[in-house]
mmCIF file of N, CA, C and O in Angstrom:
data_model
loop_
_atom_site.group_PDB
_atom_site.id
_atom_site.type_symbol
_atom_site.label_atom_id
_atom_site.label_comp_id
_atom_site.label_asym_id
_atom_site.label_seq_id
_atom_site.Cartn_x
_atom_site.Cartn_y
_atom_site.Cartn_z
ATOM 1 N N MET A 1 -14.495 4.240 10.620
ATOM 2 C CA MET A 1 -15.083 3.196 9.827
ATOM 3 C C MET A 1 -14.468 3.139 8.456
ATOM 4 O O MET A 1 -14.277 2.130 7.881
ATOM 5 N N GLU A 2 -14.226 4.333 7.762
ATOM 6 C CA GLU A 2 -13.685 4.396 6.438
ATOM 7 C C GLU A 2 -12.287 3.643 6.398
ATOM 8 O O GLU A 2 -12.027 2.876 5.502
ATOM 9 N N ILE A 3 -11.464 3.935 7.371
ATOM 10 C CA ILE A 3 -10.158 3.309 7.379
ATOM 11 C C ILE A 3 -10.297 1.795 7.460
ATOM 12 O O ILE A 3 -9.663 1.057 6.760
ATOM 13 N N CYS A 4 -11.145 1.368 8.375
ATOM 14 C CA CYS A 4 -11.396 -0.077 8.517
ATOM 15 C C CYS A 4 -11.789 -0.741 7.216
ATOM 16 O O CYS A 4 -11.306 -1.793 6.822
ATOM 17 N N LYS A 5 -12.784 -0.114 6.489
ATOM 18 C CA LYS A 5 -13.228 -0.600 5.250
ATOM 19 C C LYS A 5 -12.081 -0.742 4.178
ATOM 20 O O LYS A 5 -11.916 -1.713 3.507
ATOM 21 N N ARG A 6 -11.175 0.223 4.138
ATOM 22 C CA ARG A 6 -10.130 0.191 3.204
ATOM 23 C C ARG A 6 -9.128 -0.861 3.587
ATOM 24 O O ARG A 6 -8.631 -1.604 2.657
ATOM 25 N N VAL A 7 -8.831 -1.083 4.806
ATOM 26 C CA VAL A 7 -7.795 -2.065 5.202
ATOM 27 C C VAL A 7 -8.440 -3.506 4.956
ATOM 28 O O VAL A 7 -7.703 -4.401 4.590
ATOM 29 N N GLU A 8 -9.745 -3.626 5.040
ATOM 30 C CA GLU A 8 -10.316 -4.911 4.825
ATOM 31 C C GLU A 8 -10.134 -5.387 3.379
ATOM 32 O O GLU A 8 -10.389 -6.580 3.079
ATOM 33 N N GLN A 9 -9.907 -4.511 2.435
ATOM 34 C CA GLN A 9 -9.633 -4.810 1.080
ATOM 35 C C GLN A 9 -8.362 -5.663 0.874
ATOM 36 O O GLN A 9 -8.244 -6.485 0.008
ATOM 37 N N VAL A 10 -7.363 -5.421 1.787
ATOM 38 C CA VAL A 10 -6.150 -6.129 1.637
ATOM 39 C C VAL A 10 -6.177 -7.540 2.152
ATOM 40 O O VAL A 10 -6.664 -7.845 3.207
ATOM 41 N N ASP A 11 -5.616 -8.513 1.360
ATOM 42 C CA ASP A 11 -5.706 -9.835 1.666
ATOM 43 C C ASP A 11 -4.419 -10.314 2.401
ATOM 44 O O ASP A 11 -3.476 -10.890 1.917
ATOM 45 N N PHE A 12 -4.425 -9.962 3.644
ATOM 46 C CA PHE A 12 -3.333 -10.302 4.573
ATOM 47 C C PHE A 12 -3.102 -11.782 4.802
ATOM 48 O O PHE A 12 -1.914 -12.293 4.840
ATOM 49 N N GLU A 13 -4.202 -12.505 4.770
ATOM 50 C CA GLU A 13 -4.103 -13.979 4.975
ATOM 51 C C GLU A 13 -3.421 -14.707 3.808
ATOM 52 O O GLU A 13 -2.690 -15.633 4.050
ATOM 53 N N LYS A 14 -3.685 -14.264 2.626
ATOM 54 C CA LYS A 14 -3.054 -14.829 1.439
ATOM 55 C C LYS A 14 -1.537 -14.734 1.586
ATOM 56 O O LYS A 14 -0.786 -15.600 1.067
ATOM 57 N N MET A 15 -1.050 -13.692 2.233
ATOM 58 C CA MET A 15 0.389 -13.464 2.247
ATOM 59 C C MET A 15 0.970 -13.787 3.694
ATOM 60 O O MET A 15 1.948 -13.156 4.093
ATOM 61 N N ASN A 16 0.314 -14.581 4.427
ATOM 62 C CA ASN A 16 0.799 -14.969 5.764
ATOM 63 C C ASN A 16 0.916 -13.786 6.729
ATOM 64 O O ASN A 16 1.834 -13.655 7.506
ATOM 65 N N GLY A 17 -0.019 -12.815 6.538
ATOM 66 C CA GLY A 17 -0.108 -11.688 7.519
ATOM 67 C C GLY A 17 0.747 -10.497 7.050
ATOM 68 O O GLY A 17 0.665 -9.391 7.727
ATOM 69 N N LEU A 18 1.612 -10.569 6.141
ATOM 70 C CA LEU A 18 2.461 -9.457 5.652
ATOM 71 C C LEU A 18 2.339 -9.173 4.218
ATOM 72 O O LEU A 18 2.345 -10.073 3.424
ATOM 73 N N ILE A 19 2.192 -7.932 3.923
ATOM 74 C CA ILE A 19 1.986 -7.475 2.519
ATOM 75 C C ILE A 19 3.194 -6.734 2.022
ATOM 76 O O ILE A 19 3.665 -5.750 2.605
ATOM 77 N N PRO A 20 3.778 -7.140 0.851
ATOM 78 C CA PRO A 20 4.831 -6.274 0.302
ATOM 79 C C PRO A 20 4.309 -4.909 -0.072
ATOM 80 O O PRO A 20 3.261 -4.748 -0.585
ATOM 81 N N THR A 21 5.147 -3.941 0.286
ATOM 82 C CA THR A 21 4.767 -2.529 0.125
ATOM 83 C C THR A 21 5.857 -1.807 -0.582
ATOM 84 O O THR A 21 6.992 -1.672 -0.041
ATOM 85 N N ILE A 22 5.613 -1.234 -1.729
ATOM 86 C CA ILE A 22 6.545 -0.452 -2.475
ATOM 87 C C ILE A 22 6.373 1.031 -2.193
ATOM 88 O O ILE A 22 5.132 1.513 -2.171
ATOM 89 N N VAL A 23 7.359 1.787 -1.938
ATOM 90 C CA VAL A 23 7.216 3.165 -1.684
ATOM 91 C C VAL A 23 7.926 3.900 -2.807
ATOM 92 O O VAL A 23 9.090 3.673 -3.149
ATOM 93 N N GLN A 24 7.232 4.911 -3.369
ATOM 94 C CA GLN A 24 7.733 5.737 -4.537
ATOM 95 C C GLN A 24 7.677 7.187 -4.156
ATOM 96 O O GLN A 24 6.750 7.582 -3.344
ATOM 97 N N ASP A 25 8.484 7.942 -4.640
ATOM 98 C CA ASP A 25 8.459 9.438 -4.441
ATOM 99 C C ASP A 25 7.279 9.918 -5.250
ATOM 100 O O ASP A 25 7.024 9.560 -6.372
ATOM 101 N N TYR A 26 6.444 10.692 -4.532
ATOM 102 C CA TYR A 26 5.161 11.126 -5.127
ATOM 103 C C TYR A 26 5.397 12.098 -6.314
ATOM 104 O O TYR A 26 4.470 12.191 -7.109
ATOM 105 N N LYS A 27 6.502 12.780 -6.382
ATOM 106 C CA LYS A 27 6.735 13.739 -7.521
ATOM 107 C C LYS A 27 7.458 13.064 -8.676
ATOM 108 O O LYS A 27 7.031 13.146 -9.815
ATOM 109 N N THR A 28 8.552 12.391 -8.312
ATOM 110 C CA THR A 28 9.390 11.865 -9.404
ATOM 111 C C THR A 28 9.008 10.421 -9.798
ATOM 112 O O THR A 28 9.483 9.924 -10.818
ATOM 113 N N LYS A 29 8.271 9.765 -9.012
ATOM 114 C CA LYS A 29 7.872 8.328 -9.131
ATOM 115 C C LYS A 29 9.057 7.392 -8.980
ATOM 116 O O LYS A 29 8.988 6.222 -9.322
ATOM 117 N N GLU A 30 10.237 7.880 -8.513
ATOM 118 C CA GLU A 30 11.326 7.012 -8.226
ATOM 119 C C GLU A 30 10.979 5.990 -7.150
ATOM 120 O O GLU A 30 10.382 6.368 -6.142
ATOM 121 N N VAL A 31 11.355 4.749 -7.338
ATOM 122 C CA VAL A 31 11.123 3.682 -6.339
ATOM 123 C C VAL A 31 12.103 3.907 -5.236
ATOM 124 O O VAL A 31 13.317 3.865 -5.459
ATOM 125 N N LEU A 32 11.648 4.060 -4.002
ATOM 126 C CA LEU A 32 12.476 4.416 -2.869
ATOM 127 C C LEU A 32 12.880 3.124 -2.122
ATOM 128 O O LEU A 32 13.966 2.956 -1.639
ATOM 129 N N MET A 33 11.854 2.261 -1.906
ATOM 130 C CA MET A 33 12.103 1.112 -1.056
ATOM 131 C C MET A 33 10.984 0.064 -1.209
ATOM 132 O O MET A 33 9.912 0.392 -1.737
ATOM 133 N N LEU A 34 11.266 -1.105 -0.695
ATOM 134 C CA LEU A 34 10.201 -2.118 -0.523
ATOM 135 C C LEU A 34 10.292 -2.632 0.922
ATOM 136 O O LEU A 34 11.403 -2.843 1.455
ATOM 137 N N ALA A 35 9.193 -2.733 1.572
ATOM 138 C CA ALA A 35 9.136 -3.196 2.945
ATOM 139 C C ALA A 35 7.865 -4.036 3.151
ATOM 140 O O ALA A 35 7.069 -4.199 2.114
ATOM 141 N N TYR A 36 7.569 -4.460 4.281
ATOM 142 C CA TYR A 36 6.366 -5.285 4.562
ATOM 143 C C TYR A 36 5.452 -4.649 5.523
ATOM 144 O O TYR A 36 5.907 -4.020 6.491
ATOM 145 N N MET A 37 4.128 -4.682 5.246
ATOM 146 C CA MET A 37 3.132 -4.130 6.205
ATOM 147 C C MET A 37 2.229 -5.227 6.777
ATOM 148 O O MET A 37 1.892 -6.150 6.064
ATOM 149 N N SER A 38 1.976 -5.125 8.066
ATOM 150 C CA SER A 38 0.990 -5.951 8.633
ATOM 151 C C SER A 38 -0.324 -5.138 8.700
ATOM 152 O O SER A 38 -0.344 -3.975 8.355
ATOM 153 N N LYS A 39 -1.425 -5.741 9.127
ATOM 154 C CA LYS A 39 -2.684 -4.962 9.167
ATOM 155 C C LYS A 39 -2.525 -3.804 10.208
ATOM 156 O O LYS A 39 -3.005 -2.715 9.907
ATOM 157 N N GLU A 40 -1.794 -4.103 11.270
ATOM 158 C CA GLU A 40 -1.581 -2.979 12.322
ATOM 159 C C GLU A 40 -0.754 -1.914 11.758
ATOM 160 O O GLU A 40 -1.029 -0.698 11.992
ATOM 161 N N SER A 41 0.310 -2.202 11.002
ATOM 162 C CA SER A 41 1.172 -1.148 10.499
ATOM 163 C C SER A 41 0.448 -0.295 9.443
ATOM 164 O O SER A 41 0.596 0.870 9.316
ATOM 165 N N LEU A 42 -0.376 -0.996 8.642
ATOM 166 C CA LEU A 42 -1.206 -0.235 7.594
ATOM 167 C C LEU A 42 -2.200 0.709 8.365
ATOM 168 O O LEU A 42 -2.318 1.810 7.914
ATOM 169 N N ASN A 43 -2.887 0.233 9.414
ATOM 170 C CA ASN A 43 -3.791 1.090 10.125
ATOM 171 C C ASN A 43 -3.028 2.322 10.707
ATOM 172 O O ASN A 43 -3.522 3.428 10.675
ATOM 173 N N LYS A 44 -1.826 2.056 11.263
ATOM 174 C CA LYS A 44 -1.059 3.199 11.790
ATOM 175 C C LYS A 44 -0.655 4.187 10.747
ATOM 176 O O LYS A 44 -0.686 5.412 10.958
ATOM 177 N N THR A 45 -0.254 3.656 9.561
ATOM 178 C CA THR A 45 0.047 4.570 8.458
ATOM 179 C C THR A 45 -1.141 5.404 8.010
ATOM 180 O O THR A 45 -0.994 6.608 7.827
ATOM 181 N N LEU A 46 -2.305 4.726 7.969
ATOM 182 C CA LEU A 46 -3.484 5.516 7.600
ATOM 183 C C LEU A 46 -3.910 6.513 8.592
ATOM 184 O O LEU A 46 -4.402 7.616 8.321
ATOM 185 N N GLU A 47 -3.584 6.227 9.867
ATOM 186 C CA GLU A 47 -3.995 7.191 10.977
ATOM 187 C C GLU A 47 -3.054 8.395 11.080
ATOM 188 O O GLU A 47 -3.590 9.462 11.309
ATOM 189 N N ASP A 48 -1.792 8.230 10.869
ATOM 190 C CA ASP A 48 -0.832 9.373 11.081
ATOM 191 C C ASP A 48 -0.175 9.900 9.817
ATOM 192 O O ASP A 48 0.615 10.780 9.857
ATOM 193 N N ASN A 49 -0.436 9.267 8.672
ATOM 194 C CA ASN A 49 0.150 9.764 7.326
ATOM 195 C C ASN A 49 1.559 9.673 7.254
ATOM 196 O O ASN A 49 2.228 10.448 6.523
ATOM 197 N N THR A 50 2.274 8.861 8.055
ATOM 198 C CA THR A 50 3.646 8.532 7.889
ATOM 199 C C THR A 50 3.753 6.984 7.781
ATOM 200 O O THR A 50 2.834 6.331 8.255
ATOM 201 N N THR A 51 4.783 6.499 7.106
ATOM 202 C CA THR A 51 4.772 5.070 6.862
ATOM 203 C C THR A 51 5.210 4.269 8.121
ATOM 204 O O THR A 51 6.101 4.600 8.818
ATOM 205 N N TRP A 52 4.451 3.184 8.305
ATOM 206 C CA TRP A 52 4.782 2.206 9.417
ATOM 207 C C TRP A 52 4.913 0.843 8.709
ATOM 208 O O TRP A 52 4.079 0.538 7.817
ATOM 209 N N PHE A 53 5.899 0.076 9.104
ATOM 210 C CA PHE A 53 6.166 -1.228 8.535
ATOM 211 C C PHE A 53 6.342 -2.284 9.579
ATOM 212 O O PHE A 53 6.358 -1.905 10.816
ATOM 213 N N TYR A 54 6.293 -3.500 9.200
ATOM 214 C CA TYR A 54 6.626 -4.600 10.128
ATOM 215 C C TYR A 54 7.982 -5.115 9.857
ATOM 216 O O TYR A 54 8.350 -5.492 8.695
ATOM 217 N N SER A 55 8.830 -5.103 10.860
ATOM 218 C CA SER A 55 10.238 -5.623 10.702
ATOM 219 C C SER A 55 10.266 -7.088 10.905
ATOM 220 O O SER A 55 9.943 -7.552 12.110
ATOM 221 N N ARG A 56 10.577 -7.871 9.910
ATOM 222 C CA ARG A 56 10.648 -9.294 10.092
ATOM 223 C C ARG A 56 11.846 -9.698 10.929
ATOM 224 O O ARG A 56 11.752 -10.676 11.675
ATOM 225 N N SER A 57 12.930 -8.991 10.857
ATOM 226 C CA SER A 57 14.125 -9.321 11.604
ATOM 227 C C SER A 57 13.969 -9.029 13.081
ATOM 228 O O SER A 57 14.411 -9.749 13.945
ATOM 229 N N ARG A 58 13.267 -7.911 13.350
ATOM 230 C CA ARG A 58 13.107 -7.500 14.756
ATOM 231 C C ARG A 58 11.761 -7.960 15.382
ATOM 232 O O ARG A 58 11.479 -7.833 16.564
ATOM 233 N N ASP A 59 10.876 -8.446 14.490
ATOM 234 C CA ASP A 59 9.516 -8.925 14.861
ATOM 235 C C ASP A 59 8.762 -7.833 15.663
ATOM 236 O O ASP A 59 8.212 -8.047 16.684
ATOM 237 N N GLU A 60 8.748 -6.604 15.017
ATOM 238 C CA GLU A 60 8.000 -5.480 15.585
ATOM 239 C C GLU A 60 7.742 -4.476 14.563
ATOM 240 O O GLU A 60 8.239 -4.458 13.459
ATOM 241 N N LEU A 61 6.735 -3.578 14.895
ATOM 242 C CA LEU A 61 6.418 -2.437 14.021
ATOM 243 C C LEU A 61 7.510 -1.358 14.089
ATOM 244 O O LEU A 61 8.157 -1.264 15.130
ATOM 245 N N TRP A 62 7.714 -0.679 12.982
ATOM 246 C CA TRP A 62 8.651 0.450 12.976
ATOM 247 C C TRP A 62 8.106 1.592 12.173
ATOM 248 O O TRP A 62 7.475 1.326 11.068
ATOM 249 N N ASN A 63 8.272 2.756 12.636
ATOM 250 C CA ASN A 63 7.861 3.945 11.880
ATOM 251 C C ASN A 63 9.045 4.485 11.171
ATOM 252 O O ASN A 63 10.030 4.825 11.796
ATOM 253 N N LYS A 64 8.993 4.472 9.834
ATOM 254 C CA LYS A 64 10.126 4.893 9.012
ATOM 255 C C LYS A 64 10.443 6.362 9.362
ATOM 256 O O LYS A 64 9.576 7.222 9.248
ATOM 257 N N GLY A 65 11.604 6.584 9.793
ATOM 258 C CA GLY A 65 12.096 7.932 10.156
ATOM 259 C C GLY A 65 12.142 8.254 11.658
ATOM 260 O O GLY A 65 12.699 9.261 12.071
ATOM 261 N N ALA A 66 11.548 7.382 12.483
ATOM 262 C CA ALA A 66 11.492 7.574 13.944
ATOM 263 C C ALA A 66 12.902 7.758 14.546
ATOM 264 O O ALA A 66 13.140 8.550 15.400
ATOM 265 N N THR A 67 13.858 6.987 14.057
ATOM 266 C CA THR A 67 15.230 7.027 14.463
ATOM 267 C C THR A 67 16.052 8.052 13.731
ATOM 268 O O THR A 67 16.805 8.871 14.282
ATOM 269 N N SER A 68 15.988 8.011 12.422
ATOM 270 C CA SER A 68 16.768 8.763 11.485
ATOM 271 C C SER A 68 16.273 10.203 11.245
ATOM 272 O O SER A 68 17.004 11.099 10.850
ATOM 273 N N GLY A 69 14.945 10.411 11.445
ATOM 274 C CA GLY A 69 14.322 11.676 10.983
ATOM 275 C C GLY A 69 13.944 11.677 9.498
ATOM 276 O O GLY A 69 13.445 12.643 9.048
ATOM 277 N N HIS A 70 14.227 10.576 8.868
ATOM 278 C CA HIS A 70 13.935 10.466 7.402
ATOM 279 C C HIS A 70 12.511 9.890 7.211
ATOM 280 O O HIS A 70 12.359 8.818 6.668
ATOM 281 N N PHE A 71 11.506 10.685 7.562
ATOM 282 C CA PHE A 71 10.178 10.237 7.473
ATOM 283 C C PHE A 71 9.640 10.151 6.026
ATOM 284 O O PHE A 71 10.154 10.832 5.153
ATOM 285 N N GLN A 72 8.629 9.393 5.881
ATOM 286 C CA GLN A 72 7.891 9.357 4.553
ATOM 287 C C GLN A 72 6.492 9.830 4.898
ATOM 288 O O GLN A 72 5.774 9.245 5.602
ATOM 289 N N HIS A 73 6.088 11.020 4.289
ATOM 290 C CA HIS A 73 4.771 11.543 4.436
ATOM 291 C C HIS A 73 3.906 11.018 3.317
ATOM 292 O O HIS A 73 4.135 11.317 2.124
ATOM 293 N N VAL A 74 2.894 10.268 3.670
ATOM 294 C CA VAL A 74 2.059 9.620 2.662
ATOM 295 C C VAL A 74 1.162 10.636 1.974
ATOM 296 O O VAL A 74 0.487 11.450 2.514
ATOM 297 N N LYS A 75 1.218 10.532 0.662
ATOM 298 C CA LYS A 75 0.382 11.325 -0.245
ATOM 299 C C LYS A 75 -0.821 10.526 -0.871
ATOM 300 O O LYS A 75 -1.900 11.026 -1.046
ATOM 301 N N GLU A 76 -0.501 9.219 -1.166
ATOM 302 C CA GLU A 76 -1.527 8.395 -1.761
ATOM 303 C C GLU A 76 -1.205 6.949 -1.541
ATOM 304 O O GLU A 76 -0.024 6.584 -1.487
ATOM 305 N N ILE A 77 -2.212 6.033 -1.376
ATOM 306 C CA ILE A 77 -1.977 4.636 -1.211
ATOM 307 C C ILE A 77 -2.916 3.922 -2.253
ATOM 308 O O ILE A 77 -3.986 4.212 -2.335
ATOM 309 N N LYS A 78 -2.237 2.961 -2.923
ATOM 310 C CA LYS A 78 -2.948 2.148 -3.916
ATOM 311 C C LYS A 78 -2.754 0.655 -3.514
ATOM 312 O O LYS A 78 -1.775 0.286 -2.893
ATOM 313 N N ILE A 79 -3.712 -0.135 -4.040
ATOM 314 C CA ILE A 79 -3.554 -1.601 -3.902
ATOM 315 C C ILE A 79 -3.652 -2.254 -5.279
ATOM 316 O O ILE A 79 -4.266 -1.715 -6.184
ATOM 317 N N ASP A 80 -2.955 -3.373 -5.461
ATOM 318 C CA ASP A 80 -2.981 -3.925 -6.756
ATOM 319 C C ASP A 80 -4.195 -4.804 -7.018
ATOM 320 O O ASP A 80 -5.063 -4.941 -6.112
ATOM 321 N N CYS A 81 -4.323 -5.310 -8.250
ATOM 322 C CA CYS A 81 -5.516 -6.009 -8.640
ATOM 323 C C CYS A 81 -5.851 -7.353 -7.836
ATOM 324 O O CYS A 81 -6.983 -7.701 -7.753
ATOM 325 N N ASP A 82 -4.857 -7.909 -7.156
ATOM 326 C CA ASP A 82 -5.105 -9.079 -6.428
ATOM 327 C C ASP A 82 -5.188 -8.827 -4.922
ATOM 328 O O ASP A 82 -5.217 -9.768 -4.140
ATOM 329 N N ASN A 83 -5.158 -7.535 -4.537
ATOM 330 C CA ASN A 83 -5.274 -7.229 -3.117
ATOM 331 C C ASN A 83 -4.147 -7.697 -2.266
ATOM 332 O O ASN A 83 -4.390 -7.893 -1.026
ATOM 333 N N ASP A 84 -2.962 -7.859 -2.829
ATOM 334 C CA ASP A 84 -1.905 -8.439 -2.013
ATOM 335 C C ASP A 84 -0.548 -7.683 -2.197
ATOM 336 O O ASP A 84 0.497 -8.183 -1.745
ATOM 337 N N THR A 85 -0.614 -6.488 -2.716
ATOM 338 C CA THR A 85 0.569 -5.662 -2.741
ATOM 339 C C THR A 85 0.113 -4.181 -2.606
ATOM 340 O O THR A 85 -0.875 -3.829 -3.260
ATOM 341 N N ILE A 86 0.803 -3.417 -1.873
ATOM 342 C CA ILE A 86 0.532 -2.007 -1.588
ATOM 343 C C ILE A 86 1.551 -1.136 -2.271
ATOM 344 O O ILE A 86 2.720 -1.497 -2.267
ATOM 345 N N LEU A 87 1.137 -0.005 -2.870
ATOM 346 C CA LEU A 87 1.988 0.978 -3.456
ATOM 347 C C LEU A 87 1.705 2.320 -2.754
ATOM 348 O O LEU A 87 0.559 2.715 -2.704
ATOM 349 N N ILE A 88 2.722 2.871 -2.170
ATOM 350 C CA ILE A 88 2.594 4.194 -1.458
ATOM 351 C C ILE A 88 3.415 5.214 -2.204
ATOM 352 O O ILE A 88 4.537 4.998 -2.492
ATOM 353 N N PHE A 89 2.707 6.328 -2.451
ATOM 354 C CA PHE A 89 3.420 7.577 -2.931
ATOM 355 C C PHE A 89 3.596 8.448 -1.782
ATOM 356 O O PHE A 89 2.638 8.759 -1.003
ATOM 357 N N ALA A 90 4.843 8.808 -1.581
ATOM 358 C CA ALA A 90 5.187 9.581 -0.347
ATOM 359 C C ALA A 90 6.155 10.676 -0.655
ATOM 360 O O ALA A 90 6.915 10.661 -1.577
ATOM 361 N N GLU A 91 6.168 11.707 0.244
ATOM 362 C CA GLU A 91 7.179 12.751 0.276
ATOM 363 C C GLU A 91 8.300 12.200 1.172
ATOM 364 O O GLU A 91 8.057 12.050 2.384
ATOM 365 N N GLN A 92 9.424 11.949 0.610
ATOM 366 C CA GLN A 92 10.588 11.428 1.407
ATOM 367 C C GLN A 92 11.405 12.596 1.971
ATOM 368 O O GLN A 92 11.794 13.450 1.259
ATOM 369 N N VAL A 93 11.630 12.515 3.264
ATOM 370 C CA VAL A 93 12.494 13.455 3.970
ATOM 371 C C VAL A 93 13.847 12.819 4.116
ATOM 372 O O VAL A 93 13.880 11.770 4.846
ATOM 373 N N GLY A 94 14.894 13.247 3.472
ATOM 374 C CA GLY A 94 16.160 12.643 3.609
ATOM 375 C C GLY A 94 16.264 11.344 2.840
ATOM 376 O O GLY A 94 15.551 11.124 1.843
ATOM 377 N N ALA A 95 17.105 10.424 3.291
ATOM 378 C CA ALA A 95 17.359 9.161 2.641
ATOM 379 C C ALA A 95 16.267 8.148 2.971
ATOM 380 O O ALA A 95 15.808 8.029 4.125
ATOM 381 N N ALA A 96 15.866 7.285 1.982
ATOM 382 C CA ALA A 96 14.949 6.230 2.238
ATOM 383 C C ALA A 96 15.698 4.940 2.708
ATOM 384 O O ALA A 96 15.128 4.256 3.527
ATOM 385 N N CYS A 97 16.977 4.788 2.270
ATOM 386 C CA CYS A 97 17.696 3.616 2.587
ATOM 387 C C CYS A 97 18.502 3.767 3.842
ATOM 388 O O CYS A 97 19.047 4.875 4.134
ATOM 389 N N HIS A 98 18.599 2.627 4.622
ATOM 390 C CA HIS A 98 19.391 2.701 5.858
ATOM 391 C C HIS A 98 20.888 2.925 5.632
ATOM 392 O O HIS A 98 21.607 3.311 6.567
ATOM 393 N N THR A 99 21.354 2.842 4.354
ATOM 394 C CA THR A 99 22.750 3.007 4.025
ATOM 395 C C THR A 99 23.014 4.535 3.872
ATOM 396 O O THR A 99 24.184 4.950 3.691
ATOM 397 N N GLY A 100 21.993 5.362 3.841
ATOM 398 C CA GLY A 100 22.164 6.813 3.609
ATOM 399 C C GLY A 100 21.848 7.208 2.174
ATOM 400 O O GLY A 100 21.855 8.390 1.823
ATOM 401 N N ASN A 101 21.608 6.204 1.312
ATOM 402 C CA ASN A 101 21.244 6.562 -0.117
ATOM 403 C C ASN A 101 19.803 6.971 -0.215
ATOM 404 O O ASN A 101 18.961 6.559 0.638
ATOM 405 N N ARG A 102 19.478 7.783 -1.163
ATOM 406 C CA ARG A 102 18.131 8.259 -1.324
ATOM 407 C C ARG A 102 17.130 7.101 -1.492
ATOM 408 O O ARG A 102 15.982 7.073 -1.079
ATOM 409 N N THR A 103 17.569 6.102 -2.271
ATOM 410 C CA THR A 103 16.730 4.952 -2.558
ATOM 411 C C THR A 103 17.497 3.704 -2.168
ATOM 412 O O THR A 103 18.703 3.616 -2.162
ATOM 413 N N CYS A 104 16.725 2.591 -1.918
ATOM 414 C CA CYS A 104 17.356 1.357 -1.636
ATOM 415 C C CYS A 104 17.831 0.672 -2.923
ATOM 416 O O CYS A 104 18.601 -0.273 -2.914
ATOM 417 N N PHE A 105 17.361 1.171 -4.061
ATOM 418 C CA PHE A 105 17.691 0.602 -5.374
ATOM 419 C C PHE A 105 18.753 1.355 -6.094
ATOM 420 O O PHE A 105 18.473 2.019 -7.133
ATOM 421 N N TYR A 106 19.943 1.470 -5.457
ATOM 422 C CA TYR A 106 21.027 2.261 -6.040
ATOM 423 C C TYR A 106 22.112 1.416 -6.678
ATOM 424 O O TYR A 106 23.095 1.986 -7.217
ATOM 425 N N ARG A 107 22.003 0.081 -6.636
ATOM 426 C CA ARG A 107 23.054 -0.806 -7.163
ATOM 427 C C ARG A 107 22.586 -1.531 -8.430
ATOM 428 O O ARG A 107 21.415 -1.878 -8.473
ATOM 429 N N ASP A 108 23.448 -1.658 -9.392
ATOM 430 C CA ASP A 108 23.136 -2.482 -10.600
ATOM 431 C C ASP A 108 23.381 -3.940 -10.232
ATOM 432 O O ASP A 108 24.287 -4.303 -9.522
ATOM 433 N N LEU A 109 22.564 -4.814 -10.920
ATOM 434 C CA LEU A 109 22.778 -6.245 -10.764
ATOM 435 C C LEU A 109 23.614 -6.753 -11.897
ATOM 436 O O LEU A 109 23.387 -6.460 -13.033
#
């Protein structure tokens, strides 16, 4: 029941079913990545304490690290003031980026 209550705070409808989710290292606060969560992926994240996202390109849920072993162990989850963005503090195992970099934000603009 508690998980359900927390998920109901998130305004998935406002964002067409997907919520931008920022993942930060829980110790250093370094931004690791941005991905999108559906209600189902948020529920799975809350249930097993690893991050689950919704892949827009593959149209399916994915557990970060299931293929690479680079899991994100959730330490804390916050929601913004408008209930439409999630911030996850996680312990990152290995690289967060599919390129092999620790963070997806390794390039200057």
